[in-house]
Amino acid sequence: ETLWKGSKFCRELSSQLGELFNEEQLYRIDHYLGKELVQNLLVLRFANRFFLPLWNRDNIDNIQVVFREDFGTEGRGGYFDEYGIIRDIIQNHLLRVLCLVAMEKPVSLKPEHIRDEKVKFLQSVLPIALEDVVLGQYEGYRDDPTVPDDSNTPTFATVILRIHNERWEGVPFILKAGKALNSRKAEIRVQFKDVPGDIYRCKKQGRNEFVIRLQPSEAMYMKLTVKKPGLEMSTIQSELDLSYRQRYQDVTIPEAYERLILDTIRGDQQHFVRRDELKAAWEIFTPLLHKIDAGELQSIPYKPGSRGPAEADELLAKAGYVQTHGYVWIPPSL
């Protein structure tokens, strides 16, 4: 799927496949849908009472889905330059994850009911505004002999999606992906609104967050404010932590492709992308991609090993995200 340039190619390929196969015979793989913590999302949301009343615009300020790599294109520059980070990571992998985070509860666990809700969510995404996008390209990317010297291809992008429905109106959904950054991880970060009437005056320490770490070190943890241990009545940010390596020491977590290939053998399409879902996803991003290809949006240089362009952090702050300073989640060791 990442090889397609846009919705036109998607339609042509879908049409050709549709002449040869029925939809229920097609299994369009996006390997992120086979990851352990991604497959956990619907269970978390719909099998736990304390998430149900919180998962809406009244309590959640913003949601991020983030992909970071600490290395560059590493010899794949010629391939990558044809597509860029949005086609390579955001339009497919991160958007698939976002559907599971934001969709409504399906009627049942039948694959078609789940996929119906994903499509409904995608259809409620508003057109992307250029002021809600920051692109970056790491310094040294063009040194690859297979990359043109004047390339504008983004190796970093932050895109804010706005949703027009009852649950999410006004909540920015931030999709962020980049190469040659200061860390390697993929995670979902749900940031809650400030506590009203903050009698402990701990707002400056940071907000409650629910973080789902997809890779590496699969985990989910809730950032919350607690009393700092000791004699003083002061507060500190800590976490409730479920780290899979520690909690499930005798369980081997399968690779995503292992899972998905087994699903195809079983004939279970739940974790595969339906044709109308693919079409809706491309319709969200194709107008933006055309503007980038036409040079209407320029990639900002950033240093390898950094957080990316400073403008991306400014965009997040403008959208309402409050960065926590002084708190670091440390995966528990066995």
Coordinates of C-alpha atoms in Angstrom, one line a residue:
E1 CA 0.0 0.0 0.0
T2 CA 2.9 2.4 0.8
L3 CA 4.0 2.1 -2.9
W4 CA 0.9 3.9 -4.2
K5 CA 1.3 7.5 -5.0
G6 CA -2.3 8.5 -4.2
S7 CA -6.0 7.9 -4.5
K8 CA -5.8 7.6 -8.3
F9 CA -3.4 4.6 -8.1
C10 CA -5.4 3.2 -5.3
R11 CA -8.6 3.3 -7.3
E12 CA -7.0 1.7 -10.4
L13 CA -5.4 -1.1 -8.4
S14 CA -8.6 -1.7 -6.4
S15 CA -10.7 -1.8 -9.6
Q16 CA -8.3 -4.3 -11.3
L17 CA -8.3 -6.5 -8.2
G18 CA -12.1 -6.2 -8.0
E19 CA -12.5 -7.6 -11.5
L20 CA -10.5 -10.7 -10.4
F21 CA -11.6 -11.3 -6.8
N22 CA -14.5 -10.7 -4.5
E23 CA -13.9 -8.3 -1.6
E24 CA -14.0 -11.2 0.9
Q25 CA -11.2 -12.9 -1.0
L26 CA -8.8 -9.9 -0.6
Y27 CA -6.6 -9.4 2.5
R28 CA -4.9 -6.0 2.3
I29 CA -2.1 -6.2 4.9
D30 CA -1.0 -3.3 7.0
H31 CA 1.3 -4.9 9.5
Y32 CA 0.6 -2.4 12.2
L33 CA -2.8 -4.0 12.6
G34 CA -1.0 -7.2 13.7
K35 CA 1.0 -5.6 16.5
E36 CA 0.1 -6.8 20.0
L37 CA -0.8 -3.5 21.5
V38 CA -2.7 -2.4 18.4
Q39 CA -4.8 -5.5 18.6
N40 CA -5.4 -4.6 22.3
L41 CA -7.0 -1.2 21.6
L42 CA -10.6 -2.4 21.1
V43 CA -10.4 -4.6 24.2
L44 CA -9.0 -1.7 26.3
R45 CA -11.7 0.7 25.1
F46 CA -14.8 -1.5 25.1
A47 CA -14.1 -4.1 27.9
N48 CA -13.1 -1.6 30.7
R49 CA -15.7 0.4 32.4
F50 CA -13.4 3.2 33.5
F51 CA -12.5 4.2 29.9
L52 CA -16.0 4.3 28.6
P53 CA -17.1 7.6 30.2
L54 CA -13.8 9.3 29.7
W55 CA -13.2 8.6 26.0
N56 CA -14.6 11.8 24.6
R57 CA -14.2 15.6 24.0
D58 CA -15.4 16.4 27.5
N59 CA -12.3 14.8 29.1
I60 CA -9.6 14.4 26.4
D61 CA -7.7 17.4 25.2
N62 CA -5.7 15.9 22.4
I63 CA -4.5 12.5 21.1
Q64 CA -1.2 11.8 19.4
V65 CA -0.1 8.8 17.4
V66 CA 3.7 9.0 17.1
F67 CA 6.3 7.1 15.1
R68 CA 10.0 7.9 15.6
E69 CA 13.2 6.4 14.2
D70 CA 16.7 7.3 15.3
F71 CA 18.2 6.5 11.9
G72 CA 17.8 7.9 8.4
T73 CA 16.9 6.3 5.1
E74 CA 20.1 4.2 5.3
G75 CA 20.6 3.5 1.6
R76 CA 16.9 3.6 0.8
G77 CA 17.0 7.2 -0.2
G78 CA 16.1 6.6 -3.9
Y79 CA 13.1 4.6 -2.9
F80 CA 12.0 6.9 -0.1
D81 CA 12.4 10.1 -2.1
E82 CA 9.6 8.9 -4.4
Y83 CA 7.1 8.7 -1.5
G84 CA 8.1 10.6 1.7
I85 CA 7.1 10.1 5.3
I86 CA 3.4 10.8 4.9
R87 CA 2.9 8.0 2.3
D88 CA 5.4 5.7 4.0
I89 CA 4.1 5.9 7.6
I90 CA 1.3 8.4 8.3
Q91 CA -1.4 7.8 5.6
N92 CA -1.4 4.0 6.3
H93 CA 0.1 2.8 9.6
L94 CA -0.7 5.7 11.9
L95 CA -4.1 6.3 10.4
R96 CA -5.0 2.7 10.9
V97 CA -4.1 2.9 14.6
L98 CA -6.0 6.2 14.9
C99 CA -9.2 4.5 13.6
L100 CA -9.1 2.0 16.4
V101 CA -8.4 4.7 19.0
A102 CA -11.3 6.9 17.8
M103 CA -14.0 4.7 16.2
E104 CA -17.4 4.1 17.8
K105 CA -18.2 0.7 19.4
P106 CA -19.1 -1.8 16.7
V107 CA -22.3 -3.8 16.9
S108 CA -20.3 -7.0 17.3
L109 CA -16.8 -8.3 16.7
K110 CA -17.6 -9.5 13.2
P111 CA -15.0 -8.1 10.8
E112 CA -17.6 -6.2 8.7
H113 CA -19.0 -4.5 11.8
I114 CA -15.6 -3.4 13.0
R115 CA -14.6 -2.2 9.5
D116 CA -17.9 -0.3 9.1
E117 CA -17.0 1.8 12.2
K118 CA -13.5 2.5 10.9
V119 CA -15.0 3.9 7.6
K120 CA -17.5 6.0 9.5
F121 CA -14.7 7.6 11.5
L122 CA -12.6 8.3 8.4
Q123 CA -15.5 9.9 6.7
S124 CA -15.9 12.3 9.6
V125 CA -12.3 13.7 9.2
L126 CA -12.3 17.3 7.9
P127 CA -10.0 18.4 5.1
I128 CA -6.5 19.0 6.3
A129 CA -5.5 22.7 6.6
L130 CA -2.0 23.7 5.6
E131 CA -1.5 25.6 8.9
D132 CA -2.0 22.2 10.6
V133 CA 1.0 20.7 8.9
V134 CA 4.8 20.9 9.6
L135 CA 7.2 19.1 7.3
G136 CA 10.9 18.5 7.9
Q137 CA 13.9 17.0 6.2
Y138 CA 17.0 16.0 8.2
E139 CA 20.3 17.6 7.3
G140 CA 22.4 15.1 5.3
Y141 CA 19.4 13.4 3.6
R142 CA 20.3 14.9 0.2
D143 CA 23.9 13.6 0.6
D144 CA 22.6 10.2 -0.6
P145 CA 23.6 10.0 -4.3
T146 CA 20.2 8.5 -5.1
V147 CA 18.4 11.6 -3.8
P148 CA 18.1 14.8 -5.9
D149 CA 20.0 17.8 -4.6
D150 CA 16.8 19.9 -4.6
S151 CA 14.6 17.3 -3.0
N152 CA 11.7 18.7 -0.9
T153 CA 10.6 15.2 0.2
P154 CA 9.7 15.2 4.0
T155 CA 11.5 12.8 6.3
F156 CA 9.4 14.2 9.2
A157 CA 5.8 15.4 9.3
T158 CA 3.4 16.5 12.0
V159 CA -0.2 16.6 10.8
I160 CA -3.3 17.6 12.8
L161 CA -6.6 16.0 11.9
R162 CA -9.9 17.6 13.0
I163 CA -12.9 15.4 13.5
H164 CA -16.5 16.4 12.8
N165 CA -18.6 14.2 15.0
E166 CA -20.3 14.2 18.4
R167 CA -17.6 12.4 20.3
W168 CA -14.5 14.3 19.0
E169 CA -15.5 17.8 17.9
G170 CA -12.7 20.1 18.9
V171 CA -10.2 17.4 19.9
P172 CA -7.0 17.6 17.7
F173 CA -5.7 14.3 16.6
I174 CA -1.9 14.6 16.0
L175 CA -0.1 12.2 13.7
K176 CA 3.7 12.6 13.9
A177 CA 6.4 10.6 12.2
G178 CA 10.0 11.2 11.5
K179 CA 13.4 9.6 10.7
A180 CA 16.8 10.5 12.2
L181 CA 15.3 11.7 15.5
N182 CA 16.5 11.4 19.0
S183 CA 14.7 8.1 19.9
R184 CA 13.1 5.1 18.3
K185 CA 9.5 4.4 19.4
A186 CA 5.9 4.1 18.3
E187 CA 3.2 5.1 20.7
I188 CA -0.3 6.5 21.3
R189 CA -0.5 9.3 23.8
V190 CA -4.0 10.4 25.1
Q191 CA -3.7 13.6 27.0
F192 CA -6.6 14.5 29.3
K193 CA -7.8 18.0 30.2
D194 CA -6.6 19.9 33.3
V195 CA -8.2 19.1 36.6
P196 CA -10.7 21.8 37.3
G197 CA -10.3 23.6 40.7
D198 CA -6.7 22.5 41.0
I199 CA -6.2 22.8 44.8
Y200 CA -2.7 21.3 44.7
R201 CA -1.6 23.7 42.1
C202 CA 0.2 20.9 40.3
K203 CA -0.8 22.0 36.8
K204 CA 2.7 23.0 35.9
Q205 CA 3.9 19.4 36.4
G206 CA 1.8 18.1 33.6
R207 CA -1.5 16.5 32.7
N208 CA -2.9 13.0 33.1
E209 CA -2.0 10.9 30.1
F210 CA -2.7 7.4 29.0
V211 CA 0.2 6.1 26.9
I212 CA 0.3 2.9 24.8
R213 CA 3.8 2.0 23.7
L214 CA 3.5 -0.1 20.6
Q215 CA 7.3 -0.6 20.1
P216 CA 9.9 -1.2 21.5
S217 CA 9.2 -2.5 25.0
E218 CA 5.4 -3.0 24.6
A219 CA 3.6 -1.3 27.5
M220 CA 0.7 0.8 28.6
Y221 CA 0.9 3.3 31.5
M222 CA -1.1 6.0 33.0
K223 CA 0.6 9.2 34.1
L224 CA -0.9 10.5 37.2
T225 CA -0.1 12.9 40.0
V226 CA 0.7 11.5 43.4
K227 CA 2.1 12.7 46.7
K228 CA 5.8 12.9 46.6
P229 CA 7.2 10.3 49.1
G230 CA 8.5 12.0 52.2
L231 CA 7.4 14.4 55.0
E232 CA 6.5 17.3 52.8
M233 CA 3.0 17.6 51.2
S234 CA 4.1 18.1 47.6
T235 CA 3.1 16.3 44.4
I236 CA 5.0 14.5 41.7
Q237 CA 4.1 12.8 38.5
S238 CA 4.3 9.0 38.5
E239 CA 2.6 6.1 36.6
L240 CA 0.5 3.0 36.8
D241 CA 2.4 0.6 34.6
L242 CA 1.7 -2.5 32.6
S243 CA 4.9 -3.5 30.9
Y244 CA 4.5 -6.7 28.9
R245 CA 8.0 -8.1 29.2
Q246 CA 7.7 -7.9 33.0
R247 CA 4.1 -9.0 33.4
Y248 CA 4.0 -11.8 30.8
Q249 CA 7.5 -13.3 31.2
D250 CA 6.6 -16.7 29.8
V251 CA 4.7 -15.4 26.8
T252 CA 6.3 -14.9 23.4
I253 CA 4.7 -12.0 21.6
P254 CA 4.2 -13.0 17.9
E255 CA 5.5 -10.9 15.1
A256 CA 2.8 -8.9 13.3
Y257 CA 3.1 -10.7 10.1
E258 CA 2.9 -14.1 11.8
R259 CA -0.5 -13.1 13.2
L260 CA -1.8 -11.7 10.0
I261 CA -0.8 -14.6 7.9
L262 CA -2.5 -16.9 10.4
D263 CA -5.6 -14.7 10.0
T264 CA -5.6 -15.2 6.3
I265 CA -5.4 -19.0 6.8
R266 CA -8.4 -18.8 9.2
G267 CA -10.3 -16.5 6.8
D268 CA -10.6 -13.7 9.4
Q269 CA -10.6 -10.2 7.8
Q270 CA -10.9 -8.2 11.0
H271 CA -7.3 -6.9 10.9
F272 CA -7.3 -6.2 7.2
V273 CA -8.1 -3.1 5.2
R274 CA -11.4 -3.0 3.3
R275 CA -11.6 -1.3 -0.1
D276 CA -13.8 1.6 1.1
E277 CA -11.6 2.2 4.1
L278 CA -8.5 2.5 1.9
K279 CA -10.4 4.9 -0.4
A280 CA -11.4 7.1 2.5
A281 CA -7.9 7.2 3.9
W282 CA -6.4 8.3 0.6
E283 CA -9.1 11.0 0.2
I284 CA -8.0 12.5 3.5
F285 CA -4.3 12.8 2.5
T286 CA -4.3 13.1 -1.3
P287 CA -5.1 16.9 -1.5
L288 CA -2.2 17.5 1.0
L289 CA 0.2 15.3 -0.9
H290 CA -0.6 17.1 -4.2
K291 CA 0.2 20.4 -2.5
I292 CA 3.5 19.1 -1.2
D293 CA 4.4 17.6 -4.6
A294 CA 3.6 21.0 -6.2
G295 CA 6.0 22.7 -3.7
E296 CA 3.3 24.7 -1.8
L297 CA 4.7 23.4 1.5
Q298 CA 8.4 23.3 2.1
S299 CA 10.3 20.8 4.3
I300 CA 12.2 22.6 7.2
P301 CA 15.8 21.3 7.8
Y302 CA 16.4 19.7 11.2
K303 CA 19.5 18.2 12.8
P304 CA 19.8 14.4 13.0
G305 CA 19.3 13.2 16.6
S306 CA 17.0 16.1 17.4
R307 CA 13.2 16.2 18.1
G308 CA 12.7 17.5 14.6
P309 CA 11.9 21.0 13.5
A310 CA 11.1 23.4 16.4
E311 CA 8.0 24.5 14.4
A312 CA 6.5 21.1 15.0
D313 CA 6.6 21.6 18.8
E314 CA 5.1 25.1 18.3
L315 CA 2.3 23.6 16.3
L316 CA 1.6 21.0 19.0
A317 CA 1.5 23.7 21.7
K318 CA -0.8 25.8 19.5
A319 CA -3.1 22.7 19.2
G320 CA -3.2 22.5 23.0
Y321 CA -0.7 19.7 23.8
V322 CA 1.1 20.4 27.1
Q323 CA 4.6 18.8 27.2
T324 CA 5.6 17.3 30.5
H325 CA 9.1 18.5 31.6
G326 CA 11.1 16.5 34.2
Y327 CA 9.1 13.3 33.9
V328 CA 10.6 10.3 32.1
W329 CA 8.9 6.9 31.8
I330 CA 11.5 4.1 32.4
P331 CA 10.5 0.6 31.3
P332 CA 10.7 -1.7 34.4
S333 CA 13.6 -4.2 34.3
L334 CA 13.1 -7.8 35.3

